[in-house]
Each structure stands twice: as C-alpha cells, then as structure tokens.
Amino acid sequence: MDNENQRYIEYFQRQLAPEGSDAFWKGRKVWFEENRVELSEQLHSLSKSDGDRLQTLATSILKHEDQGEYDSFFAKEIFEPLVEIALDICKKNKIELKNPVKFVNSPGLDPSPVALASSAEHLLFAGQGTFSFCNYWSKVFSSAIAEVAELPEEERNSPEAIVQKLLQGNVIMDAARLSLRYAHSGSLVGFGRMAQDDDLTAFRTLLVNAMEIFAIGHEIGHFLAHEDYPETSGIRPGQDAKSHELECDAIGLAISTEYGVRNKNPFAFQLIGPLLLFYALHTCERVKSILVDEEPILSDSHPTHEERFSHTLNFLSKVGASKDVMEGVHFTLEVALCVGSQVQVIAQKLKTHTNGE
Ligand SMILES: [Zn+2]
C-alpha cells in the first residue's frame, strides 16, 4: 500500500479513537507482540489435523505485520473474511458493488462499525468495539438459552419458570454487569473475563458470527446506496435518513440469511444474531436511562434499537420464515426478554438504593 493511502486511513482511524485510548491500544499491541509465539504454539497443539482452521490461525499470528499504528491482527482475522463473504453474497445476488471495499481496524470503542464510502475504494472500519460487544452478549444469551433448555418442556414457555431458572445461575448478574458497564462508558472494550462453560463455545461462536455478519452487512448496505446516490450519502429521493438506515438493515438481514445458509449458521439464517444484538443494545440503553433518570433523546436520523428490532421481526415474517423457525425465534426472544427485564429490575433497585430511599 502506498504511503499516502496509509496516511489517509490513519487519519480516519485517529478520528475514531477516543481521547485517552492510545495507551490502551498500545498496551494491546505490546501484549500481542509478547504473546504471539506462545499463542501460536498453543493453537498448534490444539489443532487436530494439518491445515485446519487452528493451524492456519497459528501460522498467521506469526506472519502478521501491522499496517500502521492502529492495525489489529484480531480485528482482521474476524472481520476480513466476513467482508469477503458479504461481498460475494452481493455479487451472486446481482447487487454487486462497483468499487472495492477495504477492511480497516477501528480503534473506536463503540459497538457499531463505520462505513466510509468513496468513489474509489470504500473503507469499512470495525474492531474490538464491535467484537467485544457481540462476544460478551453472546456469552450471556447462549448461557441463558442453554440453562432454560434444561427446564422440562412444559415450563419453557412460562416467563416465571424461565426467570426462576435463570436466577439460579450467574447469567442475570453477568448481563447486569455488562449493561452497567455500557451505561457508564458506552462500550464493553476492556470489560475483562467472563467465565463460561467450554461446552458452550461452539454455540456462542455461531451467535457472535451471526451478530457480526449482520453488522458488516448493514455497512455494505451503506456502500451500495452511496454508489447509487453519492450526492446525498446514499439517501434516495423522497427517503429520510431513518428509513435509509432501515433499508441498510434490510441489506444486512438479507446477507445474514444467506450467510446462515452457506455457513450452516442457524442464528444468522433465523436472524437471531441481529435480533439479539438490537435487544442487547436496547437493554443497555434502558439501563442507562434508568440510572441517569432520563429518557434517551429520539433521533430524527437514526431508528431506535427497538424500531430496528421490530423491523427485523417484520422482515423475518415477510420472507416467509417457516413455523419451526418462528417458534425457535420466539423461544430465544422469550429467554432474552426475561434476561433484559431482570437486568432492568436490578438497575431500578440500584437506582433506588443510591438515592437513599
Ligand atoms: Zn447505518
């Protein structure tokens, strides 16, 4: 890559990095440098056959060379393949982008990726802000679903039974800790360890991927729209900013569905990834408004997480999801709703307590 292009990219990365975060990111880089050999060896020892996923990862950890001061090995590993698949899905469905897309690590802390459309090469920024949010909440939801699935079948539809079951474990407290952290800092980067049973790793990974492919797909939606209407940042004549965002969601949802089929990921296919992502964001926002005692200001340009959640459910029924799929989705959402409502109860108690009532 030429120097000028690299400087241009770093300029935007610097805009995304919150003030005071430089030391944090530098610490991560130092950590990576000090541990990459050991990490690579660990992966090698875990790999089961030559050339499998873990072995490829072990090799690329050693080979990785940073492109500029804000580059991140992990962000690239996670998002670059997703961007590629999303673009391929678009191509196969004849909604191909004219310009190439370059993935760039975002040093931002916010869960949402950022799209910078251009007449030459689009830049898609995503990083730890996005994957830590998706990963922590996937831990919560996958644990919650696994716990509720232990209930006898006739009790699985009862919110009281679900709540009671969940309160026996750590999942509600974990979700509350995440929401409080998010309410305080707007991010889950650096939250630290959250224990989970190893048996749930595969389940959680699928859920994380389903959230991430949607987030990437949404940004691809922005690029597509921008190529059609560059003068208005992709907003069609007669369209407002809000419905434009929902249209980008629809692209993200369509990409998720196909990704789910291709990669055998039911949470992407059934749109459970995006639904839980919106619900997690909604819960975090609710907790924040309980604690600061004010309703979030409604934006003219951005739909709320609740609106995006309903839009996703409508999308699912419009594409003709089968009865089985809808039942699975409703069960998952019921569990999520129980987690979310209990988290809000905790936030309310905390609020009352700190007010000295
Ligand atoms: Zn957007």
CSV table of C-alpha atoms and ligand atoms in Angstrom, one decimal:
chain,number,residue,atom,x,y,z
A,1,MET,CA,0.0,0.0,0.0
A,2,ASP,CA,1.3,3.4,-0.8
A,3,ASN,CA,2.2,5.9,2.0
A,4,GLU,CA,-0.4,8.5,1.0
A,5,ASN,CA,-3.2,6.0,1.2
A,6,GLN,CA,-1.9,4.7,4.5
A,7,ARG,CA,-1.8,8.2,5.9
A,8,TYR,CA,-5.3,8.8,4.8
A,9,ILE,CA,-6.6,5.7,6.5
A,10,GLU,CA,-4.7,6.5,9.7
A,11,TYR,CA,-6.2,10.0,9.7
A,12,PHE,CA,-9.7,8.4,9.9
A,13,GLN,CA,-8.6,5.8,12.5
A,14,ARG,CA,-7.4,8.7,14.6
A,15,GLN,CA,-10.8,10.3,14.4
A,16,LEU,CA,-12.4,7.1,15.6
A,17,ALA,CA,-10.1,6.6,18.6
A,18,PRO,CA,-11.5,8.3,21.7
A,19,GLU,CA,-9.2,10.7,23.5
A,20,GLY,CA,-7.0,8.9,26.0
A,21,SER,CA,-7.4,5.5,24.4
A,22,ASP,CA,-3.9,5.5,22.8
A,23,ALA,CA,-2.2,4.0,25.8
A,24,PHE,CA,-4.8,1.2,25.9
A,25,TRP,CA,-4.3,0.3,22.3
A,26,LYS,CA,-0.5,0.5,22.7
A,27,GLY,CA,-0.8,-1.9,25.6
A,28,ARG,CA,-2.8,-4.3,23.5
A,29,LYS,CA,-0.1,-4.2,20.8
A,30,VAL,CA,2.7,-4.8,23.3
A,31,TRP,CA,0.7,-7.8,24.7
A,32,PHE,CA,0.2,-9.2,21.2
A,33,GLU,CA,4.0,-8.9,20.4
A,34,GLU,CA,5.0,-10.5,23.7
A,35,ASN,CA,2.5,-13.4,23.4
A,36,ARG,CA,2.2,-14.2,19.7
A,37,VAL,CA,4.8,-17.0,19.8
A,38,GLU,CA,3.1,-18.7,22.7
A,39,LEU,CA,-0.4,-18.2,21.3
A,40,SER,CA,0.7,-19.7,18.0
A,41,GLU,CA,2.2,-22.7,19.8
A,42,GLN,CA,-0.9,-23.2,21.8
A,43,LEU,CA,-3.1,-23.2,18.7
A,44,HIS,CA,-0.7,-25.6,17.0
A,45,SER,CA,-1.1,-28.0,19.9
A,46,LEU,CA,-4.9,-27.7,19.8
A,47,SER,CA,-5.1,-28.3,16.1
A,48,LYS,CA,-6.3,-31.8,15.1
A,49,SER,CA,-5.1,-32.0,11.5
A,50,ASP,CA,-2.7,-30.4,9.1
A,51,GLY,CA,-4.1,-27.2,7.6
A,52,ASP,CA,-7.1,-27.0,9.8
A,53,ARG,CA,-8.5,-23.6,11.0
A,54,LEU,CA,-6.4,-23.5,14.2
A,55,GLN,CA,-3.2,-24.3,12.3
A,56,THR,CA,-3.9,-21.6,9.7
A,57,LEU,CA,-4.5,-19.2,12.6
A,58,ALA,CA,-1.3,-20.3,14.3
A,59,THR,CA,0.7,-19.5,11.2
A,60,SER,CA,-1.0,-16.2,10.5
A,61,ILE,CA,-0.4,-15.0,14.1
A,62,LEU,CA,3.4,-15.4,13.4
A,63,LYS,CA,3.2,-13.9,10.0
A,64,HIS,CA,1.1,-10.8,10.8
A,65,GLU,CA,2.7,-7.4,10.2
A,66,ASP,CA,0.9,-4.3,11.3
A,67,GLN,CA,-0.2,-1.9,8.7
A,68,GLY,CA,0.2,1.3,10.6
A,69,GLU,CA,-0.2,2.2,14.2
A,70,TYR,CA,-3.8,1.3,14.6
A,71,ASP,CA,-3.8,-2.1,12.9
A,72,SER,CA,-5.0,-5.2,14.8
A,73,PHE,CA,-4.4,-8.8,14.0
A,74,PHE,CA,-7.6,-10.0,15.7
A,75,ALA,CA,-9.9,-7.5,14.0
A,76,LYS,CA,-8.5,-8.5,10.7
A,77,GLU,CA,-8.9,-12.2,11.5
A,78,ILE,CA,-12.5,-11.7,12.5
A,79,PHE,CA,-13.9,-9.2,10.0
A,80,GLU,CA,-11.9,-9.6,6.8
A,81,PRO,CA,-13.4,-13.0,5.9
A,82,LEU,CA,-16.9,-11.7,6.8
A,83,VAL,CA,-16.5,-8.7,4.5
A,84,GLU,CA,-15.3,-11.0,1.7
A,85,ILE,CA,-18.3,-13.4,2.2
A,86,ALA,CA,-20.7,-10.5,2.3
A,87,LEU,CA,-19.4,-9.0,-0.9
A,88,ASP,CA,-19.6,-12.4,-2.6
A,89,ILE,CA,-23.2,-12.9,-1.5
A,90,CYS,CA,-24.0,-9.5,-3.0
A,91,LYS,CA,-22.2,-10.4,-6.2
A,92,LYS,CA,-24.1,-13.7,-6.5
A,93,ASN,CA,-27.4,-11.9,-6.0
A,94,LYS,CA,-26.6,-9.2,-8.6
A,95,ILE,CA,-26.3,-6.3,-6.2
A,96,GLU,CA,-22.6,-6.1,-6.7
A,97,LEU,CA,-20.6,-3.1,-5.6
A,98,LYS,CA,-18.7,-1.2,-8.3
A,99,ASN,CA,-15.9,-0.2,-6.0
A,100,PRO,CA,-13.7,-2.4,-3.9
A,101,VAL,CA,-14.1,-2.5,-0.1
A,102,LYS,CA,-11.1,-2.3,2.2
A,103,PHE,CA,-11.4,-3.5,5.8
A,104,VAL,CA,-9.7,-1.4,8.3
A,105,ASN,CA,-9.4,-1.9,12.1
A,106,SER,CA,-11.4,0.6,14.1
A,107,PRO,CA,-9.8,1.9,17.3
A,108,GLY,CA,-13.2,3.2,18.3
A,109,LEU,CA,-14.9,1.7,21.4
A,110,ASP,CA,-18.4,1.9,20.0
A,111,PRO,CA,-20.2,-1.4,19.1
A,112,SER,CA,-21.1,-0.1,15.7
A,113,PRO,CA,-18.8,-0.4,12.7
A,114,VAL,CA,-18.3,2.7,10.4
A,115,ALA,CA,-18.6,2.9,6.7
A,116,LEU,CA,-16.7,5.5,4.7
A,117,ALA,CA,-18.0,5.3,1.1
A,118,SER,CA,-15.8,6.7,-1.6
A,119,SER,CA,-15.8,6.9,-5.4
A,120,ALA,CA,-12.6,4.8,-5.5
A,121,GLU,CA,-12.3,2.4,-2.6
A,122,HIS,CA,-14.8,2.1,0.3
A,123,LEU,CA,-13.4,1.8,3.8
A,124,LEU,CA,-15.1,-0.3,6.4
A,125,PHE,CA,-14.0,0.2,9.9
A,126,ALA,CA,-14.7,-2.4,12.6
A,127,GLY,CA,-12.8,-3.7,15.6
A,128,GLN,CA,-12.8,-4.5,19.2
A,129,GLY,CA,-15.7,-2.2,20.0
A,130,THR,CA,-17.9,-4.4,17.8
A,131,PHE,CA,-16.5,-7.8,18.6
A,132,SER,CA,-16.3,-7.3,22.4
A,133,PHE,CA,-19.9,-6.2,22.5
A,134,CYS,CA,-21.0,-9.1,20.4
A,135,ASN,CA,-18.9,-11.6,22.2
A,136,TYR,CA,-19.9,-10.7,25.8
A,137,TRP,CA,-23.6,-10.6,24.9
A,138,SER,CA,-23.4,-13.8,23.0
A,139,LYS,CA,-22.0,-15.4,26.2
A,140,VAL,CA,-24.9,-14.1,28.2
A,141,PHE,CA,-27.5,-15.2,25.7
A,142,SER,CA,-26.0,-18.6,24.9
A,143,SER,CA,-25.7,-19.4,28.6
A,144,ALA,CA,-29.2,-18.3,29.3
A,145,ILE,CA,-30.7,-20.4,26.4
A,146,ALA,CA,-28.7,-23.4,27.5
A,147,GLU,CA,-29.9,-23.1,31.1
A,148,VAL,CA,-33.6,-22.6,30.1
A,149,ALA,CA,-33.3,-25.6,27.7
A,150,GLU,CA,-32.7,-27.7,30.8
A,151,LEU,CA,-36.3,-27.0,32.0
A,152,PRO,CA,-39.0,-29.6,31.4
A,153,GLU,CA,-40.6,-28.8,28.1
A,154,GLU,CA,-43.9,-27.6,29.6
A,155,GLU,CA,-42.1,-25.0,31.7
A,156,ARG,CA,-40.1,-23.5,28.8
A,157,ASN,CA,-42.9,-21.2,27.8
A,158,SER,CA,-43.5,-19.8,31.2
A,159,PRO,CA,-41.7,-16.5,31.9
A,160,GLU,CA,-41.9,-17.1,35.6
A,161,ALA,CA,-40.2,-20.6,35.3
A,162,ILE,CA,-37.6,-19.1,32.9
A,163,VAL,CA,-36.8,-16.2,35.3
A,164,GLN,CA,-36.6,-18.6,38.3
A,165,LYS,CA,-34.2,-20.9,36.4
A,166,LEU,CA,-32.0,-18.0,35.3
A,167,LEU,CA,-31.8,-16.6,38.8
A,168,GLN,CA,-30.2,-19.8,40.0
A,169,GLY,CA,-27.1,-19.1,37.8
A,170,ASN,CA,-24.9,-16.1,37.1
A,171,VAL,CA,-26.3,-15.1,33.8
A,172,ILE,CA,-28.6,-12.3,35.0
A,173,MET,CA,-25.8,-10.8,37.1
A,174,ASP,CA,-23.4,-11.0,34.2
A,175,ALA,CA,-25.9,-9.3,31.9
A,176,ALA,CA,-26.4,-6.6,34.6
A,177,ARG,CA,-22.7,-6.0,34.8
A,178,LEU,CA,-22.4,-5.7,31.1
A,179,SER,CA,-25.3,-3.2,30.9
A,180,LEU,CA,-23.9,-1.1,33.8
A,181,ARG,CA,-20.5,-1.0,32.2
A,182,TYR,CA,-22.1,0.0,28.9
A,183,ALA,CA,-24.3,2.7,30.6
A,184,HIS,CA,-21.1,4.1,32.1
A,185,SER,CA,-18.7,4.0,29.2
A,186,GLY,CA,-20.7,3.3,26.0
A,187,SER,CA,-18.5,0.2,25.3
A,188,LEU,CA,-17.6,-3.2,26.5
A,189,VAL,CA,-14.0,-3.0,25.5
A,190,GLY,CA,-11.7,-4.0,28.4
A,191,PHE,CA,-14.6,-5.5,30.4
A,192,GLY,CA,-12.4,-8.4,31.4
A,193,ARG,CA,-13.1,-12.0,32.0
A,194,MET,CA,-16.5,-13.5,32.0
A,195,ALA,CA,-16.5,-17.2,32.7
A,196,GLN,CA,-18.4,-19.6,30.5
A,197,ASP,CA,-18.6,-23.4,30.3
A,198,ASP,CA,-16.4,-24.7,27.5
A,199,ASP,CA,-19.2,-26.8,26.2
A,200,LEU,CA,-21.0,-23.6,25.0
A,201,THR,CA,-18.1,-22.3,23.0
A,202,ALA,CA,-19.4,-23.6,19.6
A,203,PHE,CA,-22.9,-22.3,20.3
A,204,ARG,CA,-21.5,-18.9,21.4
A,205,THR,CA,-19.2,-18.6,18.4
A,206,LEU,CA,-22.1,-19.1,16.0
A,207,LEU,CA,-24.1,-16.4,17.7
A,208,VAL,CA,-21.2,-14.0,17.7
A,209,ASN,CA,-20.7,-14.6,14.0
A,210,ALA,CA,-24.4,-14.1,13.3
A,211,MET,CA,-24.3,-10.7,15.0
A,212,GLU,CA,-21.1,-9.7,13.2
A,213,ILE,CA,-22.1,-10.7,9.7
A,214,PHE,CA,-25.2,-8.5,10.2
A,215,ALA,CA,-23.2,-5.6,11.4
A,216,ILE,CA,-20.9,-5.9,8.4
A,217,GLY,CA,-23.9,-6.4,6.0
A,218,HIS,CA,-25.5,-3.2,7.2
A,219,GLU,CA,-22.4,-1.2,6.3
A,220,ILE,CA,-22.3,-2.8,2.9
A,221,GLY,CA,-25.8,-1.5,2.5
A,222,HIS,CA,-24.5,2.0,3.0
A,223,PHE,CA,-21.9,1.4,0.3
A,224,LEU,CA,-24.5,0.1,-2.2
A,225,ALA,CA,-26.8,3.1,-1.5
A,226,HIS,CA,-23.9,5.5,-1.8
A,227,GLU,CA,-22.9,4.2,-5.2
A,228,ASP,CA,-26.4,4.9,-6.4
A,229,TYR,CA,-26.8,8.3,-4.8
A,230,PRO,CA,-23.4,9.7,-4.0
A,231,GLU,CA,-24.6,13.3,-3.6
A,232,THR,CA,-26.9,12.5,-0.8
A,233,SER,CA,-24.8,10.0,1.1
A,234,GLY,CA,-26.9,7.2,-0.3
A,235,ILE,CA,-30.3,8.6,0.6
A,236,ARG,CA,-32.8,8.1,-2.2
A,237,PRO,CA,-35.0,10.9,-3.4
A,238,GLY,CA,-38.0,11.1,-1.1
A,239,GLN,CA,-36.4,8.9,1.6
A,240,ASP,CA,-35.5,10.2,5.0
A,241,ALA,CA,-32.3,9.3,7.0
A,242,LYS,CA,-34.3,6.9,9.2
A,243,SER,CA,-35.8,4.8,6.5
A,244,HIS,CA,-32.4,4.8,4.8
A,245,GLU,CA,-30.9,3.2,7.9
A,246,LEU,CA,-33.7,0.6,7.9
A,247,GLU,CA,-33.0,-0.1,4.3
A,248,CYS,CA,-29.4,-0.8,5.1
A,249,ASP,CA,-30.6,-3.1,7.8
A,250,ALA,CA,-32.7,-4.9,5.2
A,251,ILE,CA,-29.5,-5.5,3.2
A,252,GLY,CA,-27.7,-6.7,6.3
A,253,LEU,CA,-30.6,-9.0,7.1
A,254,ALA,CA,-30.6,-10.5,3.6
A,255,ILE,CA,-26.9,-11.0,3.7
A,256,SER,CA,-27.3,-12.6,7.2
A,257,THR,CA,-29.9,-15.1,5.8
A,258,GLU,CA,-27.7,-16.2,3.0
A,259,TYR,CA,-24.6,-16.3,5.2
A,260,GLY,CA,-26.5,-18.6,7.5
A,261,VAL,CA,-27.4,-21.0,4.7
A,262,ARG,CA,-23.8,-21.0,3.3
A,263,ASN,CA,-22.0,-21.3,6.7
A,264,LYS,CA,-24.6,-23.5,8.4
A,265,ASN,CA,-25.3,-20.9,11.0
A,266,PRO,CA,-28.9,-21.1,12.2
A,267,PHE,CA,-28.6,-17.9,14.2
A,268,ALA,CA,-27.7,-15.9,11.1
A,269,PHE,CA,-30.3,-17.7,9.0
A,270,GLN,CA,-33.1,-17.2,11.5
A,271,LEU,CA,-31.9,-13.6,12.1
A,272,ILE,CA,-31.4,-14.4,15.8
A,273,GLY,CA,-28.0,-12.7,15.7
A,274,PRO,CA,-29.3,-9.2,14.7
A,275,LEU,CA,-32.4,-9.6,16.9
A,276,LEU,CA,-30.3,-10.3,20.0
A,277,LEU,CA,-27.8,-7.6,19.0
A,278,PHE,CA,-30.6,-5.0,18.9
A,279,TYR,CA,-32.1,-6.3,22.1
A,280,ALA,CA,-28.7,-6.2,23.9
A,281,LEU,CA,-28.3,-2.6,22.8
A,282,HIS,CA,-31.8,-1.8,23.8
A,283,THR,CA,-31.2,-3.3,27.3
A,284,CYS,CA,-28.0,-1.3,27.7
A,285,GLU,CA,-29.8,1.9,26.7
A,286,ARG,CA,-32.7,1.2,29.1
A,287,VAL,CA,-30.3,0.6,32.0
A,288,LYS,CA,-28.6,3.9,31.2
A,289,SER,CA,-31.9,5.8,31.1
A,290,ILE,CA,-33.0,4.2,34.4
A,291,LEU,CA,-29.7,5.2,36.1
A,292,VAL,CA,-29.5,8.7,34.8
A,293,ASP,CA,-33.2,9.1,35.2
A,294,GLU,CA,-33.9,10.4,31.7
A,295,GLU,CA,-35.4,9.0,28.5
A,296,PRO,CA,-32.9,8.8,25.6
A,297,ILE,CA,-33.3,11.6,23.1
A,298,LEU,CA,-35.0,10.3,20.0
A,299,SER,CA,-33.0,10.9,16.9
A,300,ASP,CA,-34.5,12.0,13.5
A,301,SER,CA,-31.8,10.3,11.6
A,302,HIS,CA,-31.4,7.0,13.4
A,303,PRO,CA,-34.1,4.4,14.2
A,304,THR,CA,-34.1,3.3,17.9
A,305,HIS,CA,-32.9,-0.2,18.7
A,306,GLU,CA,-36.5,-1.1,19.3
A,307,GLU,CA,-37.5,0.0,15.9
A,308,ARG,CA,-34.7,-1.9,14.3
A,309,PHE,CA,-35.7,-5.0,16.3
A,310,SER,CA,-39.3,-4.8,15.1
A,311,HIS,CA,-38.2,-4.1,11.6
A,312,THR,CA,-36.1,-7.3,11.7
A,313,LEU,CA,-39.1,-9.4,13.0
A,314,ASN,CA,-41.2,-8.0,10.2
A,315,PHE,CA,-38.5,-8.8,7.7
A,316,LEU,CA,-38.4,-12.4,9.0
A,317,SER,CA,-42.1,-12.9,8.6
A,318,LYS,CA,-42.2,-11.1,5.2
A,319,VAL,CA,-39.6,-13.5,3.8
A,320,GLY,CA,-41.9,-16.3,4.8
A,321,ALA,CA,-40.0,-17.9,7.7
A,322,SER,CA,-41.4,-21.3,8.5
A,323,LYS,CA,-43.4,-22.1,11.6
A,324,ASP,CA,-40.4,-24.0,13.0
A,325,VAL,CA,-38.1,-21.1,12.5
A,326,MET,CA,-40.6,-18.7,14.1
A,327,GLU,CA,-41.0,-21.0,17.1
A,328,GLY,CA,-37.3,-21.1,17.6
A,329,VAL,CA,-37.0,-17.4,17.3
A,330,HIS,CA,-39.8,-16.8,19.8
A,331,PHE,CA,-38.3,-19.1,22.3
A,332,THR,CA,-35.0,-17.4,22.0
A,333,LEU,CA,-36.5,-13.9,22.3
A,334,GLU,CA,-38.6,-15.0,25.3
A,335,VAL,CA,-35.4,-16.0,27.1
A,336,ALA,CA,-33.7,-12.8,26.1
A,337,LEU,CA,-36.7,-10.7,27.3
A,338,CYS,CA,-36.5,-12.4,30.7
A,339,VAL,CA,-32.8,-11.6,30.9
A,340,GLY,CA,-33.5,-8.0,29.9
A,341,SER,CA,-36.4,-7.4,32.2
A,342,GLN,CA,-34.4,-8.8,35.2
A,343,VAL,CA,-31.5,-6.6,34.3
A,344,GLN,CA,-33.8,-3.6,34.4
A,345,VAL,CA,-35.2,-4.7,37.8
A,346,ILE,CA,-31.6,-4.7,39.1
A,347,ALA,CA,-30.9,-1.3,37.6
A,348,GLN,CA,-34.1,0.1,39.3
A,349,LYS,CA,-33.1,-1.3,42.7
A,350,LEU,CA,-29.6,0.2,42.3
A,351,LYS,CA,-31.1,3.5,41.4
A,352,THR,CA,-33.4,3.4,44.5
A,353,HIS,CA,-30.6,2.3,46.7
A,354,THR,CA,-28.2,5.1,45.5
A,355,ASN,CA,-31.0,7.6,46.0
A,356,GLY,CA,-31.0,6.6,49.6
A,357,GLU,CA,-34.7,5.7,49.6
B,1,ZN,ZN,-26.1,2.8,9.3
